[in-house]
mmCIF file of C-alpha atoms and ligand atoms in Angstrom:
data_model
loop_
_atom_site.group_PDB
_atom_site.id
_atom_site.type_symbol
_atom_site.label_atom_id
_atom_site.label_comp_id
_atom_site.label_asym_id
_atom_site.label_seq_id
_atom_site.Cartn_x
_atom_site.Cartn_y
_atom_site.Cartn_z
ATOM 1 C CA UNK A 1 0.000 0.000 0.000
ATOM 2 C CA UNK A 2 1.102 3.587 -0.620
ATOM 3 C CA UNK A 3 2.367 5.773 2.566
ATOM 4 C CA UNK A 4 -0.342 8.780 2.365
ATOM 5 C CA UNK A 5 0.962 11.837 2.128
ATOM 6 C CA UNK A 6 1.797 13.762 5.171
ATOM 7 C CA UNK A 7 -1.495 16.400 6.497
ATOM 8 C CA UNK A 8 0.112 20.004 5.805
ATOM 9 C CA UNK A 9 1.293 22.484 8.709
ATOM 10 C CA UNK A 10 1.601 26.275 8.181
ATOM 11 C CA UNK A 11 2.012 28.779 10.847
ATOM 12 C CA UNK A 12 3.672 32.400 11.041
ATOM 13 C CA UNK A 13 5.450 34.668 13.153
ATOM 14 C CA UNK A 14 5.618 38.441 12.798
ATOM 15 C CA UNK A 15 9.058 40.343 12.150
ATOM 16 C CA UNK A 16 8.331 42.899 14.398
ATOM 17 C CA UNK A 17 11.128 42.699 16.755
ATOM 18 C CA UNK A 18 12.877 40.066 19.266
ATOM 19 C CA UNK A 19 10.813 36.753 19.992
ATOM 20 C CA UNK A 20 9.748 36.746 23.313
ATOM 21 C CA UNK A 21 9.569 33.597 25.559
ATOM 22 C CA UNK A 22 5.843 33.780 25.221
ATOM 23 C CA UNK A 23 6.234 33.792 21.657
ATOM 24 C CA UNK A 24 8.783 30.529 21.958
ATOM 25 C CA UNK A 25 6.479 28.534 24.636
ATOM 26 C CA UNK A 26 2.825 29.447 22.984
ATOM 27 C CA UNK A 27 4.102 28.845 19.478
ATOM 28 C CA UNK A 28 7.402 28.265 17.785
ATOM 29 C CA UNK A 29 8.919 25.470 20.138
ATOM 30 C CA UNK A 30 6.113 23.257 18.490
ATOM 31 C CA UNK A 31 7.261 23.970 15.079
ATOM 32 C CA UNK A 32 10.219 21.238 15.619
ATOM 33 C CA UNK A 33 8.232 18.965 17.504
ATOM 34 C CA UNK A 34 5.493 18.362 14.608
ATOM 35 C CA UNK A 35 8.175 17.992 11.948
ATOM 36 C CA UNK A 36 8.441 14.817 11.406
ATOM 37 C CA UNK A 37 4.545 14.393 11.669
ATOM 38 C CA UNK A 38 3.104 17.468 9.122
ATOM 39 C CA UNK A 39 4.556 18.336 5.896
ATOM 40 C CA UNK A 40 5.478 21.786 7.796
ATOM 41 C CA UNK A 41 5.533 25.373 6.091
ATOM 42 C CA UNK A 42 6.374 28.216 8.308
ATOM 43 C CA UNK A 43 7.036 32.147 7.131
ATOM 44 C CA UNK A 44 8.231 35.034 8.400
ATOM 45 C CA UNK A 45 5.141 37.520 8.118
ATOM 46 C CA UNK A 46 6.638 40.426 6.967
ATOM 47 C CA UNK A 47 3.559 41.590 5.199
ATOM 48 C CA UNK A 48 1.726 41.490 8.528
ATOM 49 C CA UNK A 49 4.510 43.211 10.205
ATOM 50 C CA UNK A 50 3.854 46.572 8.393
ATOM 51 C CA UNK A 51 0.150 46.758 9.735
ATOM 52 C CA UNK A 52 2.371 48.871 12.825
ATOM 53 C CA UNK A 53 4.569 51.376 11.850
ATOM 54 C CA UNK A 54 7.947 49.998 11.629
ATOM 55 C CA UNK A 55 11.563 51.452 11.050
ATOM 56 C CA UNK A 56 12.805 49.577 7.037
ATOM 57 C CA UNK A 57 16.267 48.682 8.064
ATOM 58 C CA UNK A 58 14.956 47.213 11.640
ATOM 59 C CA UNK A 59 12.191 45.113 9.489
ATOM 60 C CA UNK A 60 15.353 43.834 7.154
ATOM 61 C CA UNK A 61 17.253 43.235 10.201
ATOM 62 C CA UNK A 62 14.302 41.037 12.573
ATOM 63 C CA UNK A 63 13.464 39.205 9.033
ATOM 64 C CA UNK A 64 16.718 37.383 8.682
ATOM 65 C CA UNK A 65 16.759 37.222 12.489
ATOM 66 C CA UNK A 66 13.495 35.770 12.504
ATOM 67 C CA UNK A 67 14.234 32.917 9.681
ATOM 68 C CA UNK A 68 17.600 31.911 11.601
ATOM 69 C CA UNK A 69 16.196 31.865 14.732
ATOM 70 C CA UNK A 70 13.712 29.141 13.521
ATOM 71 C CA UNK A 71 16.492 27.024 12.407
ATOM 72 C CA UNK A 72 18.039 27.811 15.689
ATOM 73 C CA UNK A 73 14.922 26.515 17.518
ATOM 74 C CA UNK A 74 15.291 23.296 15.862
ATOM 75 C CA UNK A 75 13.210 23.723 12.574
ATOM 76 C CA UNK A 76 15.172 21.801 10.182
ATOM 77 C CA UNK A 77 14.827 23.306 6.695
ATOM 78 C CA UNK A 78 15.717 20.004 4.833
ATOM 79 C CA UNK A 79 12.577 18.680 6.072
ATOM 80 C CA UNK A 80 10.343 22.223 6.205
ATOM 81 C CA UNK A 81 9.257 24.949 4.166
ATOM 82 C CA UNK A 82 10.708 27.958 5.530
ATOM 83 C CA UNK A 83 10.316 31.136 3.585
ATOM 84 C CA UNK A 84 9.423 35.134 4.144
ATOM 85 C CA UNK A 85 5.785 35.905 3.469
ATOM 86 C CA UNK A 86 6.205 38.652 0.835
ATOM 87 C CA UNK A 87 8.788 36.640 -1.401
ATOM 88 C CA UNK A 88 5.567 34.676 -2.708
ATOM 89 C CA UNK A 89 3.353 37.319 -3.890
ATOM 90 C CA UNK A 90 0.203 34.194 -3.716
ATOM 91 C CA UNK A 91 -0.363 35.862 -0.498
ATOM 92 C CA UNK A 92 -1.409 39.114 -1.374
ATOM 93 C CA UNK A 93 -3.472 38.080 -4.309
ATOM 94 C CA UNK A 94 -5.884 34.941 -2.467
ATOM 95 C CA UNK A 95 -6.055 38.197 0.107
ATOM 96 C CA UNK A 96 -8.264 40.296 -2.463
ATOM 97 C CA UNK A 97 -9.964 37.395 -3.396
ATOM 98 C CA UNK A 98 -11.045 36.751 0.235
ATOM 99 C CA UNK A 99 -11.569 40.617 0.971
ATOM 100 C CA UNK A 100 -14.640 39.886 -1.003
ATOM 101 C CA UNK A 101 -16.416 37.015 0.951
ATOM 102 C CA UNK A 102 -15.092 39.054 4.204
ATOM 103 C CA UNK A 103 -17.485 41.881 6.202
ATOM 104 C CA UNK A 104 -15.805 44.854 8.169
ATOM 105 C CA UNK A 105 -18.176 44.115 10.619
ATOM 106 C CA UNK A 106 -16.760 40.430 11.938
ATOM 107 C CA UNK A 107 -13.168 42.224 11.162
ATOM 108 C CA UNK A 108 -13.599 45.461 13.242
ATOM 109 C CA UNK A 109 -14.736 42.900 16.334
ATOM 110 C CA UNK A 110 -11.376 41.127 16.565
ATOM 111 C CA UNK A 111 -9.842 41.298 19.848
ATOM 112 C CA UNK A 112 -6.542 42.010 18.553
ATOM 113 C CA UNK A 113 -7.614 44.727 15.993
ATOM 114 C CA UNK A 114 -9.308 46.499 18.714
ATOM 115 C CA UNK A 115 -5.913 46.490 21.497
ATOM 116 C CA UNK A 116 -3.648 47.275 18.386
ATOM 117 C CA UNK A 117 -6.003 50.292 17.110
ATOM 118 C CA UNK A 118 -6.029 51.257 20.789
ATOM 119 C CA UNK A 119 -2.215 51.089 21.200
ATOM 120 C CA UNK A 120 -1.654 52.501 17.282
ATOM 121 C CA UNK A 121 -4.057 55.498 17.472
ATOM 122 C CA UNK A 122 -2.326 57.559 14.992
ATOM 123 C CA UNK A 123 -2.265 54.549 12.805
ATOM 124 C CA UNK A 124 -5.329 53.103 12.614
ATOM 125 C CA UNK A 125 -4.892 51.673 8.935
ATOM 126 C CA UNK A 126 -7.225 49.337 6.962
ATOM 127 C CA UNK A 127 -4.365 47.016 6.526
ATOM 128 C CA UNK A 128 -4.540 46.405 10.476
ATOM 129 C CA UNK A 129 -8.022 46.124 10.172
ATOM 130 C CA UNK A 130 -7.648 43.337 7.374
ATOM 131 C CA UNK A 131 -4.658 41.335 9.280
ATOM 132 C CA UNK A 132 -6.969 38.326 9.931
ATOM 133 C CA UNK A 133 -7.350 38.289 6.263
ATOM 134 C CA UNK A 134 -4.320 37.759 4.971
ATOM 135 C CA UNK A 135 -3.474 35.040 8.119
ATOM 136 C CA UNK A 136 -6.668 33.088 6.121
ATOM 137 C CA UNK A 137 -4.968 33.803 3.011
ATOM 138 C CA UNK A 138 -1.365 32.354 4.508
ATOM 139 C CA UNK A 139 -3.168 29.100 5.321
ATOM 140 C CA UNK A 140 -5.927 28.419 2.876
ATOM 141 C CA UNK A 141 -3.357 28.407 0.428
ATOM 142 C CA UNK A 142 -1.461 25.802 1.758
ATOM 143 C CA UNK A 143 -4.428 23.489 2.154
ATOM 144 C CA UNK A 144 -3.143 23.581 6.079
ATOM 145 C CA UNK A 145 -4.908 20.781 8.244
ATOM 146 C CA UNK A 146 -3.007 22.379 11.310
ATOM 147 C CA UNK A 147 -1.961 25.808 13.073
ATOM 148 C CA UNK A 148 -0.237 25.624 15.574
ATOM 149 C CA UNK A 149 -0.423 29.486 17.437
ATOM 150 C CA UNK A 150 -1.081 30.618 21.462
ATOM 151 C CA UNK A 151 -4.278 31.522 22.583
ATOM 152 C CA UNK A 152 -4.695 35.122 21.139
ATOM 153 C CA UNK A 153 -4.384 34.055 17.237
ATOM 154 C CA UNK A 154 -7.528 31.405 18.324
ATOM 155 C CA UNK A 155 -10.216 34.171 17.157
ATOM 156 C CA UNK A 156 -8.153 34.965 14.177
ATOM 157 C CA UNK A 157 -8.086 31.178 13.824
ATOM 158 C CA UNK A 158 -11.849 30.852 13.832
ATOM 159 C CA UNK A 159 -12.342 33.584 11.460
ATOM 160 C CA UNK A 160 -10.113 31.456 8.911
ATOM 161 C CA UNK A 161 -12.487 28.761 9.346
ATOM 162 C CA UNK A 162 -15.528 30.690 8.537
ATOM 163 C CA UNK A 163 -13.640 32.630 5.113
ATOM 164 C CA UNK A 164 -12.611 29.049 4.133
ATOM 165 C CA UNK A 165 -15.992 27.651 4.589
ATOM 166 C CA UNK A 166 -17.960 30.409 3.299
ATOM 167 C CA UNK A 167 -15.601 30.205 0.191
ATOM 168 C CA UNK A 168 -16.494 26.397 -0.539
ATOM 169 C CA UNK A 169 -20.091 27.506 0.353
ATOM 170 C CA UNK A 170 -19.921 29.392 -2.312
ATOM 171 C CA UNK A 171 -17.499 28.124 -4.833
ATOM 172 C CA UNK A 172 -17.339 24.695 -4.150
ATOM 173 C CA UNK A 173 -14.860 22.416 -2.791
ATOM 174 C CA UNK A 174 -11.341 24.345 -2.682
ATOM 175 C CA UNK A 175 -9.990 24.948 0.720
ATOM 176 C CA UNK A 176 -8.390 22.497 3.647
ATOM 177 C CA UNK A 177 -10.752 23.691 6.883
ATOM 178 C CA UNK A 178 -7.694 23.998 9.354
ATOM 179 C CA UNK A 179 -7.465 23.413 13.161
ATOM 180 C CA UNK A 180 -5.760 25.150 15.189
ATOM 181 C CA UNK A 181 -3.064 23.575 17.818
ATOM 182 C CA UNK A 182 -2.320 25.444 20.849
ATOM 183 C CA UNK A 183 -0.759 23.800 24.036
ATOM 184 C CA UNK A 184 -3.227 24.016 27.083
ATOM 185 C CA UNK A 185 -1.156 25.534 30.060
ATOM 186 C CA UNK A 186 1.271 28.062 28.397
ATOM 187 C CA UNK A 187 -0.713 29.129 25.102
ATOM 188 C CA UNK A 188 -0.711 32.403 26.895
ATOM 189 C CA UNK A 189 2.359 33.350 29.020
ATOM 190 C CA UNK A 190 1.506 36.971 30.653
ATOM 191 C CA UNK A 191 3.729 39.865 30.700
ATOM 192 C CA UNK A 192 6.467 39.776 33.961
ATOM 193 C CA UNK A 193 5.263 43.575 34.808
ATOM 194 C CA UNK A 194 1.724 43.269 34.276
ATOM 195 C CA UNK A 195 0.308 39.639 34.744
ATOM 196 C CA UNK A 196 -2.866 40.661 33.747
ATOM 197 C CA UNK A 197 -1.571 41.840 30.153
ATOM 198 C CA UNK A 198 -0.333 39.507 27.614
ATOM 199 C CA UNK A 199 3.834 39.259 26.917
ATOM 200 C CA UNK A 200 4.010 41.178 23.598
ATOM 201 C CA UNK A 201 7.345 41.440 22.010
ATOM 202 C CA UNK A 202 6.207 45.229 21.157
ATOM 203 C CA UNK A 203 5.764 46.332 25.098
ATOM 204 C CA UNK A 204 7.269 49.812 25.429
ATOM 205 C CA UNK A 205 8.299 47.996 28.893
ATOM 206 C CA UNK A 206 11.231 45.890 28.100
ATOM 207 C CA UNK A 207 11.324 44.368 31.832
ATOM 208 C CA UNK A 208 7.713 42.813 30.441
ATOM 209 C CA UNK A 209 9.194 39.956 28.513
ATOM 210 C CA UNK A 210 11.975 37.953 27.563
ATOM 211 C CA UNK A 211 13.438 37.529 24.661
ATOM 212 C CA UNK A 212 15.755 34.569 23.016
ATOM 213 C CA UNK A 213 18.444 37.026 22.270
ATOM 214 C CA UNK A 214 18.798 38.345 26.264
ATOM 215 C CA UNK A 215 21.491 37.187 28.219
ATOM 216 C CA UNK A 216 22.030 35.529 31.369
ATOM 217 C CA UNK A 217 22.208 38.460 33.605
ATOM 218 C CA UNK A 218 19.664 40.517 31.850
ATOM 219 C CA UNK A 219 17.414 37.100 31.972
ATOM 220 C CA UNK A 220 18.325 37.181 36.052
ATOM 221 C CA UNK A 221 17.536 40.450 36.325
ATOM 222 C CA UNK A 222 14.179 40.400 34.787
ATOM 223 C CA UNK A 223 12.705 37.450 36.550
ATOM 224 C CA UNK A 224 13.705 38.982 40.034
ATOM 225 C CA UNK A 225 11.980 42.232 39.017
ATOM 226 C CA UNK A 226 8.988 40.741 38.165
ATOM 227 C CA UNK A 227 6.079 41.527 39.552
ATOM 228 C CA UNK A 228 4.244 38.851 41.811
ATOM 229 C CA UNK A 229 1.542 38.535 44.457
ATOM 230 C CA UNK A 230 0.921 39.413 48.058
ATOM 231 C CA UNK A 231 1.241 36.539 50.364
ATOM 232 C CA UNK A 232 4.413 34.573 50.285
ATOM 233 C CA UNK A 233 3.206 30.783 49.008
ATOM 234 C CA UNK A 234 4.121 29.663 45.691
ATOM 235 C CA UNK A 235 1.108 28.326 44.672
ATOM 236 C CA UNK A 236 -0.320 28.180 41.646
ATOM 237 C CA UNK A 237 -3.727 30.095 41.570
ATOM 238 C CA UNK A 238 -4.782 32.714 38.592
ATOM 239 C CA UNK A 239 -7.395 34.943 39.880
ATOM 240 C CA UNK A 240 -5.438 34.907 43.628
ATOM 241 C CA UNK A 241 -1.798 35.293 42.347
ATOM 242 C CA UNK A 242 -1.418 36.021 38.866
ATOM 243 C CA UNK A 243 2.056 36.662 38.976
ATOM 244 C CA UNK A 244 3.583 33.461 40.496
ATOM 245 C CA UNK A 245 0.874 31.083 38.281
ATOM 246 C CA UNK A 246 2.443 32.843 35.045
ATOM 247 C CA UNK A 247 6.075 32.514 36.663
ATOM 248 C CA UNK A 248 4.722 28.468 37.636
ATOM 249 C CA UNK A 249 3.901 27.935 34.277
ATOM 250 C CA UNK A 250 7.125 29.358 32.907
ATOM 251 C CA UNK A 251 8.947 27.022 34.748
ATOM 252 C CA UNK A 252 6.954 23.562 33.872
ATOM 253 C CA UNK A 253 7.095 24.764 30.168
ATOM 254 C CA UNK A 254 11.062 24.806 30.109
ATOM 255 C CA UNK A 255 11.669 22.038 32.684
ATOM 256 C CA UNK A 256 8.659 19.265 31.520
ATOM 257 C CA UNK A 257 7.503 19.380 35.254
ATOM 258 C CA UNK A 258 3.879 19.869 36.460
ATOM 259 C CA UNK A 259 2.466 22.121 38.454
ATOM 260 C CA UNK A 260 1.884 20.485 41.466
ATOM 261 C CA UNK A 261 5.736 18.986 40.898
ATOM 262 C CA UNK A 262 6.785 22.881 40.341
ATOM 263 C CA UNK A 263 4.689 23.731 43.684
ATOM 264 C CA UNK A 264 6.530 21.044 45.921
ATOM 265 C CA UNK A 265 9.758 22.392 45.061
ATOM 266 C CA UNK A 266 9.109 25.504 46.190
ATOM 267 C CA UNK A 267 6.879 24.601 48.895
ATOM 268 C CA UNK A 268 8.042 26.610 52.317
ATOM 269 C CA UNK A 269 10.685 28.762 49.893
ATOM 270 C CA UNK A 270 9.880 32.816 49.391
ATOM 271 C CA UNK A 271 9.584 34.350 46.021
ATOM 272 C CA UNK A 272 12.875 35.898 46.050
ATOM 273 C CA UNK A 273 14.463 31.948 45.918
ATOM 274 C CA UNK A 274 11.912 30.868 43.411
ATOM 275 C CA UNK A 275 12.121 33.754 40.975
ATOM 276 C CA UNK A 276 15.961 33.431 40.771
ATOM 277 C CA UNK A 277 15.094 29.675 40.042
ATOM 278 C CA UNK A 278 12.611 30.467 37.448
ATOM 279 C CA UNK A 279 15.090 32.789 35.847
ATOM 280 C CA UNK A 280 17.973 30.200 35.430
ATOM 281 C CA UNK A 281 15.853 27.477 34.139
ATOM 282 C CA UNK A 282 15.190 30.091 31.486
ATOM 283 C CA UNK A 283 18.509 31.015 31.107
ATOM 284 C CA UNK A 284 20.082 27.498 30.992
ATOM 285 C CA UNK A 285 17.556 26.669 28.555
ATOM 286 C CA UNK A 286 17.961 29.558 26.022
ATOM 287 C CA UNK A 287 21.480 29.952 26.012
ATOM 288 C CA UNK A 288 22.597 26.270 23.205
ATOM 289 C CA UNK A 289 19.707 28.558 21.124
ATOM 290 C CA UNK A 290 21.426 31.774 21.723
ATOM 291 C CA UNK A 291 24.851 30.556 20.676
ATOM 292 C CA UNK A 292 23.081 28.895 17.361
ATOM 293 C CA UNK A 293 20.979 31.641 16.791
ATOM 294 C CA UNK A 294 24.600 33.859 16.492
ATOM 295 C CA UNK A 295 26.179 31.003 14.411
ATOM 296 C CA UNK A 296 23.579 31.075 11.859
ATOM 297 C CA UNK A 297 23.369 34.928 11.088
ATOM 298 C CA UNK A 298 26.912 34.909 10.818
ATOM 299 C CA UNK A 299 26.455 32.634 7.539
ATOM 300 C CA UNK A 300 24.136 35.235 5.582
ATOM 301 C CA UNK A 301 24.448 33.354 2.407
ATOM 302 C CA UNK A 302 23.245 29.853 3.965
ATOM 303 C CA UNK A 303 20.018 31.746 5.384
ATOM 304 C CA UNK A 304 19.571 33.502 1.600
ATOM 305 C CA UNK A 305 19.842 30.235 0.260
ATOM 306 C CA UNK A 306 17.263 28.911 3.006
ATOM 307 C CA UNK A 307 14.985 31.401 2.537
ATOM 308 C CA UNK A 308 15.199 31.098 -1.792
ATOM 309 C CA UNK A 309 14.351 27.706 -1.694
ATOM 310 C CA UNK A 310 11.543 27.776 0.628
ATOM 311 C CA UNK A 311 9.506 30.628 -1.247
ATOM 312 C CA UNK A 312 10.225 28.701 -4.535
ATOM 313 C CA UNK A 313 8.811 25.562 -2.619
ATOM 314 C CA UNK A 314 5.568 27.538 -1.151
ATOM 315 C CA UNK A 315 5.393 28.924 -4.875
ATOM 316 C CA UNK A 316 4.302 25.878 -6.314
ATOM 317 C CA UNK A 317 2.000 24.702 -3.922
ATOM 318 C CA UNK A 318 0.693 28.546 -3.438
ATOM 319 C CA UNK A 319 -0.261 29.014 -7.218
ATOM 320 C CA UNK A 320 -1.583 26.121 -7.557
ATOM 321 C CA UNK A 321 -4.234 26.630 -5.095
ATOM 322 C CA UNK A 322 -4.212 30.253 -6.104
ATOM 323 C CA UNK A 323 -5.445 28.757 -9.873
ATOM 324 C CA UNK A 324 -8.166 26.563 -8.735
ATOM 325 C CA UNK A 325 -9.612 29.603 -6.965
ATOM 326 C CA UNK A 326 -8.977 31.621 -9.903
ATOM 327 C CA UNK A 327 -11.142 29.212 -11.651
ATOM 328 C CA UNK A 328 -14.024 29.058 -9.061
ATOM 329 C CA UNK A 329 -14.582 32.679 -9.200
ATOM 330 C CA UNK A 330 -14.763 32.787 -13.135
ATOM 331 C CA UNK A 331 -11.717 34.450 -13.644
ATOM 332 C CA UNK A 332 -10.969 33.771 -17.346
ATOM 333 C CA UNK A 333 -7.857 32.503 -18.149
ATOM 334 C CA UNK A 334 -6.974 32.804 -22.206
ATOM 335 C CA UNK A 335 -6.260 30.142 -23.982
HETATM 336 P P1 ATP B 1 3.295 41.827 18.509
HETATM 337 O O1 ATP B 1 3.651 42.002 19.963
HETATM 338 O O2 ATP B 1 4.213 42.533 17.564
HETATM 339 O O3 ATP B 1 1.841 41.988 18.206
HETATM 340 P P2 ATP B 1 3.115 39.031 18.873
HETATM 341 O O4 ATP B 1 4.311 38.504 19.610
HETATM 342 O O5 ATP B 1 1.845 39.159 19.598
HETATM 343 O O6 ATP B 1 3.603 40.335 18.188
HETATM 344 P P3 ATP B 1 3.546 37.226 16.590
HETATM 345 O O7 ATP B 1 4.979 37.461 16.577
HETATM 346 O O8 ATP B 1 2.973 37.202 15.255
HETATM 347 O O9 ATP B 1 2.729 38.239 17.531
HETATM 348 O O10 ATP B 1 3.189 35.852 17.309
HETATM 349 C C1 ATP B 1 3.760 34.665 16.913
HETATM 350 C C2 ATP B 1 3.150 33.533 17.699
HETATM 351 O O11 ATP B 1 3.401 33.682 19.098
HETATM 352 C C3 ATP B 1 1.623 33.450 17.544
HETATM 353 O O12 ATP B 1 1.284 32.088 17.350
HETATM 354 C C4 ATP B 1 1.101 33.930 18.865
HETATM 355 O O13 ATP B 1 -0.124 33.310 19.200
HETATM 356 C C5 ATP B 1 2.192 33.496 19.819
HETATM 357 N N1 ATP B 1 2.225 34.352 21.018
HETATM 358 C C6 ATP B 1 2.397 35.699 21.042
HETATM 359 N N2 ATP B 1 2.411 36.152 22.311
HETATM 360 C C7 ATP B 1 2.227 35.068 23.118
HETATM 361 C C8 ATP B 1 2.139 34.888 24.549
HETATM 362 N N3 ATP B 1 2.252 35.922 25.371
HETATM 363 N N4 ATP B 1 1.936 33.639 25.032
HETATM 364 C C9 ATP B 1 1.834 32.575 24.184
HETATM 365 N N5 ATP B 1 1.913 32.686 22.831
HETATM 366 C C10 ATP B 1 2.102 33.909 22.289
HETATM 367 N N1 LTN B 2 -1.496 36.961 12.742
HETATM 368 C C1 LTN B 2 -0.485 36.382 13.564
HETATM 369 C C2 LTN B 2 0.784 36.010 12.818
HETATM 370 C C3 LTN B 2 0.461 35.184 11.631
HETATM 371 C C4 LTN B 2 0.080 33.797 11.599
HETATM 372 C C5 LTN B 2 -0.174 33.497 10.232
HETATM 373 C C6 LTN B 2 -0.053 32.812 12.584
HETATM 374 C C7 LTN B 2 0.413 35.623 10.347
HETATM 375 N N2 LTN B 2 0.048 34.623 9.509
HETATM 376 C C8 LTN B 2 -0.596 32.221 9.847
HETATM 377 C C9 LTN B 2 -0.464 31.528 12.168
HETATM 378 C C10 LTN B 2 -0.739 31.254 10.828
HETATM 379 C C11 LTN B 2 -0.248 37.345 14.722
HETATM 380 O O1 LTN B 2 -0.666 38.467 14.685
HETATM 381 N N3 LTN B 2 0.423 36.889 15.736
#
């Protein structure tokens, strides 16, 4: 009997500056660990990136950061599709396409369109408003069975879903309806100043997150400034103590331990003990990807050559979705 061919994984990250931890735990440390199962495409999002202001040469700079730190996090590109979003220009055109089966009203309700326009004012742009768009567009295209994101893309998640649905609806049988994967305890790791706010690699607060580029001492430093709970128990408890649960959870996601495991070795230690704890599990465990992180982006023309053969990889898939859909809509086509 023939093998079947292996369900199709896409997911994205944004170029928008250093990957935080949350970032890592609620996303791209999965993107290794379903390798071997998915025929796996992942992008740098470049195209989404620009829905916030941002400065050209630091967008250059955090896109080739971005694609080596993937590799660095164990993504393996002999096996994966690893590309940057706006070197296949499929993207932007299934985008239109879906603009037209998608209403400003179920766009202008998305959670994250509403904190961004809140946080971006002066910027309030209808590419920010059609973001979810073009994430439906990234995985339609691929036919993606899976997603795996953290717990904030979910929404944007469902709203793929409903495009790709309401597309077949419509049109017929084209697209893969995708699911999205998202691990249960750390799909949302909270900032370290503000547990009640989400750890966003764009805080103007850089004592908020982590990223994979900090080092040791900065790492130290930031997990025994952050911010925890009254009382002195390390206990894990989300309404009660905020603060220590997302510090708990932290610490199972780098060390494989549970939370009541976590709990018991802390039990009868103060925060001060625990938090400088937390902070060198974190540090132990990012510094191998730190080192290879450096290693690759001194080898610019290995990461060019990456990044080449992934878009002309996507391409072929891309456009050949992009043609079927192209034919559902009526588009002619010559001879
Ligand atoms: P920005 O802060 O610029 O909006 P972001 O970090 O929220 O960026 P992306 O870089 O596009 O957004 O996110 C990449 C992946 O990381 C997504 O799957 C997202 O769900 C996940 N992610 C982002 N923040 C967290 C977090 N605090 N906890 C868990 N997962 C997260
Ligand atoms: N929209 C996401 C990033 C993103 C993405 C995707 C995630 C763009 N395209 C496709 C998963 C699949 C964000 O804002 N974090």
């Amino acid at each position: 009997m023939e093998a079947q061919p292996k369900r199709k994984l896409f997911s994205a990250v944004q170029p928008s500056g250093a990957v935080t931890i949350g970032n890592y735990i609620g996303a791209i440390r999965n993107f290794a660990a379903l390798q071997d199962e998915y025929a796996c495409l992942y992008a740098v999002a470049d195209l989404h990136a620009i829905t916030v202001k941002q400065e050209p040469a630091a967008l250059r700079r955090h896109t080739l950061e971005l694609l080596a730190l993937f590799i660095a996090c164990g993504v393996d590109p002999e096996k994966c599709t690893l590309f940057v979003q706006s070197h296949v220009p499929a993207h932007c055109e299934l985008t239109w396409v879906l603009n037209t089966i998608a209403y400003p009203g179920e766009l202008s309700r998305m959670t994250q369109f509403k904190d961004k326009s809140a946080r971006h004012a002066d910027n309030v742009n209808m590419g920010l408003m059609d973001h979810p768009v073009l994430m439906a567009a990234d995985i339609l295209l691929y036919q993606a069975a899976l997603v795996p994101v953290g717990a904030d893309q979910k929404q944007h998640l469902e709203l793929t879903r409903d495009l790709g649905i309401r597309f077949n609806n419509r049109y017929g049988a084209t697209f893969t309806i995708p699911e999205p994967f998202t691990p249960k305890s750390t799909a949302r790791i909270m900032s370290l100043a503000d547990p009640t706010k989400k750890m966003s690699k764009s805080d103007e607060n850089p004592n908020g997150f982590v990223t994979l580029d900090d080092d040791r001492d900065t790492i130290l430093r930031k997990f025994q400034r952050a911010v925890t709970d009254s009382g002195a128990e390390v206990r894990y408890d989300t309404e009660e103590k905020p603060g220590v649960s997302n510090l708990l959870s932290i610490y199972c996601a780098f060390t494989g331990k549970t939370i009541e495991g976590a709990e018991r070795d802390f039990a009868g230690k103060g925060y001060g003990e625990f938090k400088l704890a937390v902070g060198e599990v974190v540090a132990d465990a990012l510094a191998p990807i730190r080192a290879e992180h450096g290693r690759l982006l001194a080898d610019k023309a290995y990461l060019n050559g990456v990044m080449k053969r992934g878009a002309e990889a996507a391409a072929r898939i891309a456009y050949r979705t992009l043609a079927k859909v192209y034919r559902k809509v009526g588009f002619y086509a010559g001879e």
